[in-house]
Amino acid sequence: MSFVATKKLTLFDYVNYTLLILISAISLFPFIYVLSVSFTDPKVYVPLKFYLFPEQWSLSAYKYILSTNSFLNAFKNTIFVTAIGTVLSIVFSFTFAYALTKKSMPGQKIMLGAVIFTLVFNAGILPNYLLIKELDLLNSLWALIWSGLTNAWSLIMIKSFLESLPSELEEAARIDGSSDIGVFWRIVVPLSMPAVAAFTLFFAVMYWNTYFNALIYVSESSKWTLQVLVKSLVIDSDSNGVGEAGAGGDEAFLPQETIRMASIVMAMVPILIVYPFLQKHFAKGVMIGSVKG
Amino acid sequence: MSLAMSNRSNAEKTPFRRLVDSIIKHRWLYVLAIPGFLYLIVFKYFPMWGLMIAFKEYNPYAGFWGSQWVGFEHFKELFESRNFYIMLRNTLAINIFGLVFMFPLPILLALMLNEVRHEAFKRINQSIVYLPHFLSWVVVVSMTFFLLSTDVGIVNKLISEFGGETVTFLSEPKYFWALLTAQNMWKEAGWGTIIFLAAMAGVDPQRYEAAVVDGASRWRQIWHITLPAIRPTIIILLILRLGQMADVGFEQVILMTNPLVTSVSEVFDTYVYSVGILQGKISIGITVGMFKGVVGLILVVLSNYIVKKIGQEGIY
């Protein structure tokens, strides 16, 4: 509504702007509190005091958690699942979704039907658990990758994105003798980069944040992911939890709160880092399905 | 495919021959489709076969085939148990809280953002309110603890500083549903605006200009132009939301629950987890899961049918 931008602000605008600032403040408040405590020097930290900014900056909480094996291990496991999982998710989803756009392919209807049915019906927690058990994937990080690899929602969104691409280039390449794989790789993939970006982020965030699958499929603590570890440090908090998980040493002097807050920050930090750059793609990704041509 | 064959006209071929030709012609497409399709079969369809265990007395030593058939015994047991009605009530209550308090929020927020005249201010606000969507439930629940718990929560600190009595927000059944809803509002309201903002962006600016010329106030512009423009979106999302009444945010509930609130926190999925996985009563767990799955299926299909009936595009 740029045409009104020149007009002066009315009471309506002042009320609206104030409310929006308030809503944003509520959205940011927990972040600020957790970040501030995690960076506060443990020597001056007063439990339960509200910090808007750390009184005395310190990295000791981070230094401590990054010195514990349990944390480094969980970090490594989470990165493994997220990295490998996201790549495989993108490959499986885009190849399958592309084939699903070709109505002339015998069996396309059956395959699409099979996809859509999983959108409305899912066998549920226990049958999936039994499958993972049968495949001997319990206590393997691959269980987390396989169980999130792709889903009907992503496939349908990607399919409708691919259908919105102009078909002329594809046809031209086909006339020049390209096979379907050649067309996919040389024409469709380069044109799909916005959708690839959006779904890379969706899948990465999903793998990074997954908690429940990790809870049921992975019980050995050496295979824990960050979310499971943070849950045990913060939510199951008996106050000795952090010390027990740690490597030992002078951590006894660190207040539990700063360590716990720092571990929460570590569980969200990759997202906080990429977010400002990729927010645009995320928002676009949500709308992909609605641009059906 | 040899030249001689492709020169033959289609009419001379039998349907079977044509199908084989078509399959050969599309062979590379199958190569692309097969990894994803096989994944679907193994990880989404194989488990459905496991649902038959609901009709058996599952014995892990005897395996699937060795276990005895019991027919609808487990379903009977389920419907006769008191737990079932508690889970049903909790599922409905959590969803109704969500519908009443959560559903309208993204619409309101989108309307507010849409009225902002300064692009930069709007963008910054959007970036901030989208942010919580990307956090895991573990992080959100952890934050909740540091705000509301009795020992480390600063809200309680604040209350006691003002001379109030500490509130046991996290272990009091009467707060539980509201707490879940509040977390959802904080986490998802901003993200939920995207679809409405997109619908609002589709409104022709000339309509607002014309309304201004006619002397319409900002309220009247919202009421007569913006709201009608997003009405179809609201209706579709509402119907689809009703189709998800059997579901609750399961990771959220399992993280928020504790022994003091199970009477209000137990839902089908948490029950499946505790009975099936923790206690190893596979048959009962699968029966509960199947009941929820079938009810969910009916609701989703029904809501999608209604959306299509009113001339809109459904989820499939």
Coordinates of C-alpha atoms in Angstrom, one line a residue:
Chain A
M1 CA 0.0 0.0 0.0
S2 CA 2.7 2.5 -1.0
F3 CA 0.2 5.1 -2.0
V4 CA -0.6 5.8 1.6
A5 CA 3.0 5.9 2.7
T6 CA 3.2 9.7 2.3
K7 CA 0.2 10.3 4.5
K8 CA 0.9 11.1 8.2
L9 CA 0.4 8.4 10.8
T10 CA -2.9 8.3 12.6
L11 CA -3.9 7.0 16.0
F12 CA -4.7 3.7 14.3
D13 CA -1.1 3.4 13.2
Y14 CA 0.3 4.3 16.5
V15 CA -1.8 1.7 18.3
N16 CA -1.0 -0.9 15.6
Y17 CA 2.8 -0.2 15.7
T18 CA 2.8 -0.3 19.5
L19 CA 1.1 -3.7 19.5
L20 CA 3.4 -5.1 16.9
I21 CA 6.4 -4.0 18.8
L22 CA 5.0 -5.6 21.9
I23 CA 4.4 -8.9 20.0
S24 CA 7.9 -8.9 18.7
A25 CA 9.2 -8.2 22.2
I26 CA 7.3 -11.2 23.4
S27 CA 8.7 -13.3 20.6
L28 CA 12.2 -12.3 21.4
F29 CA 12.1 -12.2 25.1
P30 CA 13.0 -15.9 25.8
F31 CA 15.8 -15.8 23.3
I32 CA 17.3 -12.7 25.0
Y33 CA 17.0 -14.1 28.4
V34 CA 18.6 -17.5 27.5
L35 CA 21.4 -15.9 25.5
S36 CA 22.2 -13.3 28.2
V37 CA 22.4 -15.9 31.0
S38 CA 24.5 -18.2 28.9
F39 CA 27.1 -15.5 28.3
T40 CA 27.1 -14.2 31.8
D41 CA 30.2 -14.6 33.8
P42 CA 29.4 -17.5 36.3
K43 CA 31.3 -15.6 39.0
V44 CA 28.8 -12.7 39.0
Y45 CA 25.7 -14.7 38.0
V46 CA 22.9 -14.4 40.4
P47 CA 20.3 -17.1 40.1
L48 CA 16.9 -16.0 38.9
K49 CA 17.9 -12.5 38.2
F50 CA 16.6 -11.2 34.9
Y51 CA 19.4 -10.4 32.5
L52 CA 18.7 -8.3 29.4
F53 CA 22.4 -8.2 28.8
P54 CA 25.1 -10.2 30.4
E55 CA 26.6 -8.1 33.2
Q56 CA 30.0 -9.5 32.6
W57 CA 30.6 -11.3 29.4
S58 CA 32.1 -14.7 29.7
L59 CA 32.4 -17.8 27.5
S60 CA 33.0 -20.2 30.4
A61 CA 29.7 -22.0 30.1
Y62 CA 30.4 -22.7 26.4
K63 CA 34.0 -23.6 27.1
Y64 CA 32.7 -26.1 29.7
I65 CA 30.0 -27.8 27.6
L66 CA 32.4 -28.0 24.6
S67 CA 34.9 -29.7 26.8
T68 CA 32.5 -32.5 27.7
N69 CA 32.5 -35.7 25.6
S70 CA 28.7 -36.1 25.9
F71 CA 28.1 -32.7 24.3
L72 CA 30.7 -33.1 21.5
N73 CA 29.4 -36.5 20.7
A74 CA 25.8 -35.3 20.5
F75 CA 26.9 -32.4 18.4
K76 CA 28.7 -34.7 16.0
N77 CA 25.7 -37.1 15.8
T78 CA 23.3 -34.3 15.1
I79 CA 25.5 -32.9 12.4
F80 CA 25.9 -36.4 10.8
V81 CA 22.1 -36.9 10.7
T82 CA 21.4 -33.5 9.5
A83 CA 24.0 -33.4 6.7
I84 CA 23.5 -36.9 5.3
G85 CA 19.8 -36.9 5.9
T86 CA 19.2 -33.6 4.1
V87 CA 21.2 -34.6 1.0
L88 CA 19.4 -37.9 0.8
S89 CA 16.0 -36.3 1.4
I90 CA 16.6 -33.8 -1.5
V91 CA 17.8 -36.5 -3.9
F92 CA 14.9 -39.0 -3.1
S93 CA 12.3 -36.3 -3.1
F94 CA 13.2 -34.4 -6.2
T95 CA 13.8 -37.5 -8.4
F96 CA 10.6 -39.1 -7.3
A97 CA 8.6 -35.9 -7.6
Y98 CA 9.9 -35.3 -11.1
A99 CA 8.8 -38.8 -12.2
L100 CA 5.4 -38.1 -10.7
T101 CA 4.9 -35.1 -12.9
K102 CA 5.0 -37.3 -16.0
K103 CA 1.5 -38.5 -16.6
S104 CA 2.4 -40.5 -19.7
M105 CA 4.6 -42.8 -17.6
P106 CA 2.7 -46.1 -17.0
G107 CA 2.1 -46.5 -13.3
Q108 CA 2.3 -42.8 -12.6
K109 CA -1.3 -42.8 -11.3
I110 CA -0.6 -45.7 -8.9
M111 CA 2.5 -44.1 -7.6
L112 CA 0.8 -40.8 -7.0
G113 CA -2.1 -42.6 -5.3
A114 CA 0.4 -44.4 -3.1
V115 CA 1.9 -41.0 -2.1
I116 CA -1.4 -39.4 -1.4
F117 CA -2.7 -42.2 0.7
T118 CA 0.3 -41.7 3.1
L119 CA -0.8 -38.1 3.5
V120 CA -4.1 -39.2 5.1
F121 CA -3.0 -42.4 6.7
N122 CA 0.0 -43.4 8.6
A123 CA 0.7 -46.7 10.3
G124 CA 1.7 -45.0 13.5
I125 CA 4.4 -45.0 16.1
L126 CA 4.5 -48.7 17.0
P127 CA 4.4 -50.3 13.5
N128 CA 7.2 -47.9 12.4
Y129 CA 9.1 -48.8 15.5
L130 CA 8.7 -52.5 14.8
L131 CA 10.0 -51.9 11.2
I132 CA 13.1 -50.1 12.4
K133 CA 13.6 -53.0 14.8
E134 CA 13.2 -55.6 12.1
L135 CA 15.7 -53.7 9.9
D136 CA 18.1 -53.8 12.8
L137 CA 18.4 -50.0 12.9
L138 CA 17.6 -49.5 16.6
N139 CA 20.5 -47.6 18.2
S140 CA 21.7 -46.5 14.7
L141 CA 21.7 -42.9 13.6
W142 CA 20.5 -44.2 10.2
A143 CA 17.1 -44.9 11.9
L144 CA 16.7 -41.1 12.2
I145 CA 17.6 -40.5 8.6
W146 CA 15.4 -43.2 7.1
S147 CA 12.4 -42.3 9.2
G148 CA 12.5 -38.7 8.0
L149 CA 13.7 -39.2 4.5
T150 CA 10.7 -37.9 2.6
N151 CA 7.0 -37.5 3.0
A152 CA 3.8 -37.0 1.0
W153 CA 3.6 -33.3 1.8
S154 CA 7.1 -32.5 0.5
L155 CA 6.6 -34.7 -2.6
I156 CA 3.3 -33.0 -3.5
M157 CA 4.7 -29.5 -2.9
I158 CA 7.8 -30.3 -5.0
K159 CA 5.7 -31.9 -7.7
S160 CA 3.5 -28.9 -8.1
F161 CA 6.6 -26.7 -8.2
L162 CA 8.1 -28.8 -11.0
E163 CA 4.8 -28.7 -12.9
S164 CA 4.9 -24.9 -12.8
L165 CA 8.2 -24.8 -14.7
P166 CA 8.0 -24.0 -18.4
S167 CA 8.1 -27.2 -20.4
E168 CA 9.6 -25.8 -23.6
L169 CA 13.2 -26.2 -22.5
E170 CA 12.6 -29.8 -21.5
E171 CA 11.0 -30.6 -24.9
A172 CA 13.9 -28.9 -26.7
A173 CA 16.4 -31.0 -24.8
R174 CA 14.4 -34.1 -25.5
I175 CA 14.4 -33.4 -29.3
D176 CA 18.2 -32.9 -29.1
G177 CA 18.3 -36.5 -27.8
S178 CA 18.6 -36.2 -24.1
S179 CA 17.3 -39.0 -22.0
D180 CA 14.9 -38.4 -19.1
I181 CA 17.8 -38.4 -16.7
G182 CA 19.7 -36.0 -18.9
V183 CA 16.7 -33.6 -19.0
F184 CA 16.3 -33.9 -15.3
W185 CA 19.9 -33.2 -14.5
R186 CA 20.7 -30.5 -17.1
I187 CA 17.3 -28.7 -17.3
V188 CA 15.1 -29.4 -14.4
V189 CA 17.6 -29.3 -11.6
P190 CA 19.1 -25.9 -12.5
L191 CA 15.6 -24.4 -12.9
S192 CA 14.6 -25.9 -9.5
M193 CA 17.2 -24.2 -7.4
P194 CA 14.7 -22.0 -5.4
A195 CA 12.7 -25.1 -4.4
V196 CA 15.9 -27.0 -3.7
A197 CA 17.0 -24.2 -1.4
A198 CA 13.7 -24.0 0.4
F199 CA 13.5 -27.8 0.9
T200 CA 17.1 -28.1 1.9
L201 CA 16.3 -25.8 4.8
F202 CA 13.0 -27.5 5.6
F203 CA 14.7 -30.9 5.8
A204 CA 17.7 -29.6 7.6
V205 CA 15.6 -28.0 10.3
M206 CA 13.5 -31.1 10.6
Y207 CA 16.5 -33.4 11.1
W208 CA 18.2 -30.9 13.5
N209 CA 15.1 -30.5 15.6
T210 CA 13.8 -34.1 15.7
Y211 CA 13.3 -35.3 19.2
F212 CA 10.8 -38.1 19.4
N213 CA 12.3 -40.4 16.8
A214 CA 15.7 -40.0 18.5
L215 CA 14.0 -40.8 21.8
I216 CA 12.5 -44.1 20.7
Y217 CA 15.0 -45.4 18.2
V218 CA 18.3 -44.4 19.9
S219 CA 18.8 -45.3 23.6
E220 CA 22.5 -45.7 23.8
S221 CA 23.9 -42.4 25.1
S222 CA 26.8 -42.4 22.7
K223 CA 24.3 -42.1 19.9
W224 CA 22.3 -39.3 21.5
T225 CA 21.5 -36.2 19.5
L226 CA 21.6 -32.7 20.7
Q227 CA 17.9 -32.5 21.3
V228 CA 17.9 -35.6 23.5
L229 CA 20.9 -34.4 25.4
V230 CA 19.5 -30.9 26.0
K231 CA 16.2 -32.5 27.1
S232 CA 18.0 -34.6 29.7
L233 CA 20.1 -31.6 30.9
V234 CA 17.3 -29.1 31.2
I235 CA 14.0 -30.8 31.4
D236 CA 14.9 -33.9 33.5
S237 CA 17.0 -31.5 35.5
D238 CA 18.1 -33.0 38.7
S239 CA 20.7 -30.4 39.4
N240 CA 23.6 -32.9 39.2
G241 CA 22.8 -33.9 35.6
V242 CA 25.3 -31.6 34.0
G243 CA 28.2 -32.5 36.2
E244 CA 27.6 -36.2 35.7
A245 CA 27.5 -35.9 32.0
G246 CA 30.7 -33.9 32.0
A247 CA 34.3 -34.8 31.8
G248 CA 34.9 -33.8 35.4
G249 CA 37.2 -31.0 36.7
D250 CA 36.4 -27.5 37.9
E251 CA 32.8 -27.4 36.5
A252 CA 31.6 -27.7 40.1
F253 CA 32.1 -23.9 40.3
L254 CA 29.9 -23.1 37.3
P255 CA 26.3 -22.4 38.1
Q256 CA 24.0 -25.0 36.5
E257 CA 21.8 -22.3 34.9
T258 CA 24.5 -20.8 32.8
I259 CA 25.5 -24.3 31.5
R260 CA 22.0 -25.3 30.8
M261 CA 21.2 -22.1 29.0
A262 CA 24.4 -22.4 27.0
S263 CA 23.3 -25.9 26.0
I264 CA 19.9 -24.6 24.8
V265 CA 21.7 -22.0 22.7
M266 CA 23.8 -24.7 21.2
A267 CA 20.7 -26.6 20.3
M268 CA 19.3 -23.7 18.3
V269 CA 22.5 -21.9 17.2
P270 CA 22.8 -23.3 13.6
I271 CA 19.2 -22.2 13.0
L272 CA 19.9 -18.7 14.5
I273 CA 22.9 -18.4 12.3
V274 CA 21.4 -19.3 8.9
Y275 CA 18.0 -17.8 9.7
P276 CA 18.6 -14.2 8.7
F277 CA 20.0 -15.2 5.3
L278 CA 17.5 -17.8 4.5
Q279 CA 14.2 -16.5 5.9
K280 CA 13.2 -15.4 2.5
H281 CA 13.5 -18.8 1.0
F282 CA 11.5 -20.4 3.9
A283 CA 8.6 -18.1 3.3
K284 CA 8.7 -18.8 -0.4
G285 CA 8.8 -22.5 0.3
V286 CA 5.6 -22.4 2.1
M287 CA 3.9 -20.8 -0.8
I288 CA 5.3 -23.3 -3.4
G289 CA 2.3 -25.5 -3.3
S290 CA -0.1 -22.6 -3.9
V291 CA 1.4 -21.5 -7.1
K292 CA -0.1 -24.3 -9.1
G293 CA -0.5 -23.2 -12.7
Chain B
M1 CA 13.7 -49.4 -29.8
S2 CA 14.5 -50.2 -33.4
L3 CA 13.5 -47.8 -36.2
A4 CA 11.4 -50.4 -37.9
M5 CA 9.3 -50.8 -34.8
S6 CA 8.8 -47.1 -34.1
N7 CA 7.7 -46.6 -37.7
R8 CA 4.9 -49.1 -37.3
S9 CA 1.7 -47.2 -36.5
N10 CA 0.2 -47.5 -33.0
A11 CA -3.0 -49.0 -34.3
E12 CA -1.2 -52.2 -35.4
K13 CA 0.0 -52.9 -31.9
T14 CA -1.8 -54.7 -29.2
P15 CA -2.5 -52.8 -26.0
F16 CA 0.0 -55.0 -24.2
R17 CA 2.7 -54.2 -26.8
R18 CA 1.9 -50.5 -26.5
L19 CA 2.3 -50.7 -22.7
V20 CA 5.6 -52.5 -23.0
D21 CA 6.8 -49.9 -25.5
S22 CA 5.7 -47.1 -23.3
I23 CA 7.5 -48.7 -20.3
I24 CA 10.7 -49.0 -22.3
K25 CA 10.4 -45.4 -23.5
H26 CA 10.1 -44.2 -20.0
R27 CA 12.8 -46.5 -18.6
W28 CA 15.0 -43.6 -17.3
L29 CA 12.0 -42.1 -15.5
Y30 CA 11.5 -45.3 -13.6
V31 CA 15.2 -45.1 -12.6
L32 CA 14.4 -41.7 -11.1
A33 CA 11.1 -42.8 -9.5
I34 CA 12.3 -46.1 -8.0
P35 CA 14.4 -44.9 -5.0
G36 CA 11.6 -42.7 -3.7
F37 CA 8.9 -45.2 -4.5
L38 CA 10.7 -48.1 -2.8
Y39 CA 11.3 -45.9 0.2
L40 CA 7.6 -45.3 0.4
I41 CA 6.8 -49.0 0.1
V42 CA 9.3 -50.1 2.7
F43 CA 8.9 -47.3 5.3
K44 CA 5.3 -46.2 4.9
Y45 CA 3.5 -49.3 3.6
F46 CA 5.3 -52.2 5.2
P47 CA 4.4 -50.9 8.7
M48 CA 0.7 -50.9 7.8
W49 CA 0.9 -54.6 7.6
G50 CA 2.0 -54.5 11.3
L51 CA -1.4 -53.1 12.2
M52 CA -2.7 -56.6 12.0
I53 CA -1.0 -57.1 15.3
A54 CA -4.0 -55.2 16.8
F55 CA -6.0 -58.4 16.1
K56 CA -3.4 -60.7 17.6
E57 CA -2.0 -61.3 21.0
Y58 CA 1.5 -60.3 20.1
N59 CA 4.2 -62.5 21.6
P60 CA 7.7 -61.2 20.7
Y61 CA 9.2 -64.7 21.0
A62 CA 6.6 -66.3 18.7
G63 CA 6.9 -63.4 16.2
F64 CA 4.1 -62.1 14.0
W65 CA 3.1 -65.5 12.6
G66 CA 3.3 -67.4 15.8
S67 CA 1.1 -65.0 17.8
Q68 CA -2.5 -65.9 18.3
W69 CA -5.4 -64.2 16.6
V70 CA -7.8 -62.6 19.1
G71 CA -10.1 -60.7 16.7
F72 CA -11.5 -57.5 18.1
E73 CA -10.6 -58.4 21.7
H74 CA -8.2 -55.5 22.1
F75 CA -10.6 -53.0 20.7
K76 CA -13.3 -54.1 23.1
E77 CA -10.8 -53.8 25.9
L78 CA -9.9 -50.3 24.7
F79 CA -13.4 -49.0 24.5
E80 CA -14.2 -50.4 27.9
S81 CA -11.3 -48.8 29.6
R82 CA -11.6 -45.5 31.4
N83 CA -8.2 -44.4 29.9
F84 CA -9.8 -44.3 26.5
Y85 CA -12.3 -41.6 27.5
I86 CA -9.7 -39.6 29.3
M87 CA -7.5 -39.7 26.1
L88 CA -10.5 -38.8 24.0
R89 CA -11.4 -35.9 26.2
N90 CA -7.8 -34.6 26.4
T91 CA -7.4 -34.8 22.6
L92 CA -10.6 -32.9 22.1
A93 CA -9.9 -30.3 24.8
I94 CA -6.4 -29.5 23.5
N95 CA -7.8 -29.2 20.0
I96 CA -10.6 -27.0 21.0
F97 CA -8.3 -24.7 23.0
G98 CA -6.2 -24.5 19.8
L99 CA -9.1 -23.8 17.6
V100 CA -10.5 -21.0 19.8
F101 CA -7.3 -19.3 20.9
M102 CA -4.7 -20.2 18.3
F103 CA -6.6 -20.3 15.0
P104 CA -7.6 -16.6 14.9
L105 CA -4.2 -15.3 16.0
P106 CA -2.3 -15.6 12.7
I107 CA -5.3 -13.9 11.0
L108 CA -5.2 -11.0 13.4
L109 CA -1.5 -10.7 13.2
A110 CA -1.5 -10.8 9.4
L111 CA -4.1 -8.0 9.4
M112 CA -1.9 -5.9 11.7
L113 CA 1.2 -6.5 9.6
N114 CA -0.8 -5.7 6.4
E115 CA -1.7 -2.3 7.8
V116 CA 1.9 -1.3 8.4
R117 CA 2.9 1.5 6.1
H118 CA 6.7 1.3 6.5
E119 CA 8.1 -1.7 4.6
A120 CA 11.2 -1.9 6.7
F121 CA 9.2 -2.0 10.0
K122 CA 7.0 -4.7 8.5
R123 CA 9.9 -6.8 7.4
I124 CA 11.7 -6.6 10.7
N125 CA 8.5 -7.6 12.6
Q126 CA 7.9 -10.5 10.2
S127 CA 11.5 -11.8 10.6
I128 CA 11.1 -11.7 14.4
V129 CA 7.7 -13.4 14.6
Y130 CA 8.7 -16.1 12.2
L131 CA 11.8 -17.0 14.2
P132 CA 10.2 -19.2 17.0
H133 CA 8.8 -21.5 14.3
F134 CA 12.2 -22.9 13.6
L135 CA 13.0 -23.9 17.2
S136 CA 12.6 -27.5 18.3
W137 CA 10.1 -28.4 20.9
V138 CA 12.9 -29.3 23.2
V139 CA 14.2 -25.7 23.1
V140 CA 10.7 -24.2 23.5
V141 CA 9.9 -26.4 26.5
S142 CA 13.3 -25.7 28.0
M143 CA 12.6 -22.0 27.7
T144 CA 9.2 -22.5 29.3
F145 CA 10.9 -24.1 32.3
F146 CA 13.2 -21.2 32.7
L147 CA 10.2 -18.9 32.7
L148 CA 7.6 -20.8 34.6
S149 CA 9.1 -23.4 36.9
T150 CA 9.0 -22.9 40.6
D151 CA 12.7 -23.3 41.2
V152 CA 14.4 -21.7 38.1
G153 CA 11.5 -19.7 36.6
I154 CA 11.8 -16.0 36.5
V155 CA 8.1 -15.4 36.3
N156 CA 7.7 -17.0 39.7
K157 CA 10.6 -15.0 40.9
L158 CA 8.8 -11.8 39.8
I159 CA 5.6 -13.0 41.4
S160 CA 7.2 -13.6 44.8
E161 CA 9.1 -10.3 44.6
F162 CA 5.8 -8.5 44.3
G163 CA 4.7 -10.5 47.4
G164 CA 2.6 -13.1 45.6
E165 CA 2.4 -16.8 46.1
T166 CA 4.5 -19.0 43.8
V167 CA 2.4 -20.6 41.1
T168 CA 3.0 -24.2 40.1
F169 CA 2.3 -23.6 36.4
L170 CA 4.0 -26.8 35.2
S171 CA 2.5 -29.3 37.6
E172 CA -1.1 -28.0 37.9
P173 CA -3.6 -29.9 35.7
K174 CA -5.8 -26.8 35.4
Y175 CA -3.1 -24.8 33.6
F176 CA -1.9 -27.6 31.3
W177 CA -4.1 -27.1 28.2
A178 CA -3.7 -23.3 28.4
L179 CA 0.0 -23.8 28.7
L180 CA 0.2 -25.9 25.5
T181 CA -1.9 -23.4 23.7
A182 CA 0.2 -20.5 24.8
Q183 CA 3.4 -22.3 23.6
N184 CA 1.8 -22.9 20.3
M185 CA 0.7 -19.3 20.0
W186 CA 4.3 -18.1 20.7
K187 CA 5.8 -20.6 18.4
E188 CA 3.5 -20.7 15.4
A189 CA 1.3 -17.6 15.2
G190 CA 3.9 -15.6 13.3
W191 CA 4.6 -18.3 10.8
G192 CA 0.9 -18.9 10.3
T193 CA 0.6 -15.3 8.9
I194 CA 2.5 -16.1 5.7
I195 CA -0.4 -17.7 3.9
F196 CA -2.8 -14.9 4.9
L197 CA -0.3 -12.2 3.9
A198 CA 0.1 -13.8 0.5
A199 CA -3.6 -13.7 0.0
M200 CA -3.7 -10.1 1.1
A201 CA -0.9 -9.2 -1.3
G202 CA -3.2 -10.3 -4.1
V203 CA -5.7 -7.5 -3.5
D204 CA -5.6 -4.8 -6.2
P205 CA -4.3 -1.6 -4.5
Q206 CA -6.8 0.4 -6.6
R207 CA -9.6 -1.0 -4.5
Y208 CA -8.1 0.7 -1.4
E209 CA -7.5 3.9 -3.3
A210 CA -11.1 3.9 -4.4
A211 CA -12.3 3.2 -0.8
V212 CA -10.2 6.2 0.4
V213 CA -11.7 8.4 -2.2
D214 CA -15.1 7.3 -0.9
G215 CA -14.1 8.2 2.6
A216 CA -13.8 4.7 4.1
S217 CA -12.0 4.5 7.3
R218 CA -9.1 2.1 7.9
W219 CA -11.5 -0.2 9.8
R220 CA -14.0 -0.2 7.0
Q221 CA -11.2 -0.9 4.5
I222 CA -10.2 -3.9 6.5
W223 CA -13.8 -5.1 6.9
H224 CA -14.9 -4.6 3.3
I225 CA -11.8 -5.3 1.3
T226 CA -9.0 -7.2 3.2
L227 CA -11.2 -9.6 5.1
P228 CA -13.3 -10.7 2.1
A229 CA -10.1 -11.2 0.2
I230 CA -8.8 -13.8 2.7
R231 CA -12.1 -15.4 3.5
P232 CA -11.6 -18.4 1.2
T233 CA -8.2 -19.0 2.8
I234 CA -9.7 -18.8 6.3
I235 CA -12.5 -21.2 5.5
I236 CA -10.1 -23.7 3.9
L237 CA -7.7 -23.6 6.7
L238 CA -10.4 -23.9 9.3
I239 CA -11.9 -27.0 7.6
L240 CA -8.5 -28.6 7.2
R241 CA -7.7 -27.8 10.8
L242 CA -10.9 -29.6 11.8
G243 CA -9.7 -32.5 9.9
Q244 CA -6.7 -32.7 12.3
M245 CA -8.8 -32.9 15.4
A246 CA -7.5 -36.4 16.2
D247 CA -3.9 -35.1 16.3
V248 CA -2.1 -33.2 19.0
G249 CA 1.4 -31.8 18.9
F250 CA 2.8 -34.9 20.2
E251 CA 6.5 -34.0 20.8
Q252 CA 5.2 -31.0 22.7
V253 CA 2.9 -33.0 24.9
I254 CA 5.4 -35.7 25.7
L255 CA 8.0 -33.1 26.7
M256 CA 5.5 -31.1 28.8
T257 CA 4.0 -34.0 30.7
N258 CA 4.9 -35.0 34.2
P259 CA 3.4 -37.4 36.7
L260 CA 1.2 -34.6 38.2
V261 CA -0.6 -33.8 35.0
T262 CA -1.1 -37.1 33.3
S263 CA -4.9 -36.9 33.9
V264 CA -5.0 -34.0 31.4
S265 CA -1.9 -34.7 29.3
E266 CA -2.5 -38.3 28.3
V267 CA -3.4 -38.5 24.6
F268 CA -3.4 -41.4 22.2
D269 CA 0.1 -41.0 21.0
T270 CA 1.6 -40.6 24.5
Y271 CA -0.3 -43.7 25.6
V272 CA 1.0 -45.7 22.6
Y273 CA 4.5 -44.6 23.6
S274 CA 4.2 -45.5 27.3
V275 CA 2.2 -48.7 26.9
G276 CA 3.7 -50.0 23.7
I277 CA 7.3 -48.9 23.8
L278 CA 8.1 -48.5 27.5
Q279 CA 5.9 -51.4 28.8
G280 CA 6.2 -53.6 25.7
K281 CA 2.4 -54.2 25.4
I282 CA 2.7 -54.1 21.6
S283 CA -0.9 -55.3 20.8
I284 CA -2.6 -52.8 22.9
G285 CA -0.3 -50.0 21.7
I286 CA -1.0 -50.8 18.1
T287 CA -4.8 -51.0 18.8
V288 CA -4.8 -47.5 20.2
G289 CA -2.6 -46.2 17.4
M290 CA -4.8 -47.8 14.8
F291 CA -8.0 -46.3 16.3
K292 CA -6.4 -42.9 16.2
G293 CA -5.2 -43.4 12.6
V294 CA -8.6 -44.5 11.4
V295 CA -10.4 -41.6 13.0
G296 CA -7.8 -39.2 11.6
L297 CA -8.2 -40.7 8.2
I298 CA -12.0 -40.3 8.3
L299 CA -11.7 -36.7 9.5
V300 CA -9.1 -35.7 6.9
V301 CA -10.9 -37.3 4.0
L302 CA -14.2 -35.7 5.1
S303 CA -12.7 -32.2 5.5
N304 CA -10.9 -32.5 2.2
Y305 CA -14.2 -33.5 0.6
I306 CA -15.9 -30.5 2.0
V307 CA -13.1 -28.1 0.8
K308 CA -13.5 -29.5 -2.7
K309 CA -17.2 -29.3 -2.5
I310 CA -17.1 -25.6 -1.9
G311 CA -15.0 -25.3 -5.0
Q312 CA -11.5 -24.9 -3.5
E313 CA -8.4 -26.9 -3.9
G314 CA -8.0 -29.5 -1.1
I315 CA -4.8 -31.0 0.2
Y316 CA -4.9 -33.7 -2.5

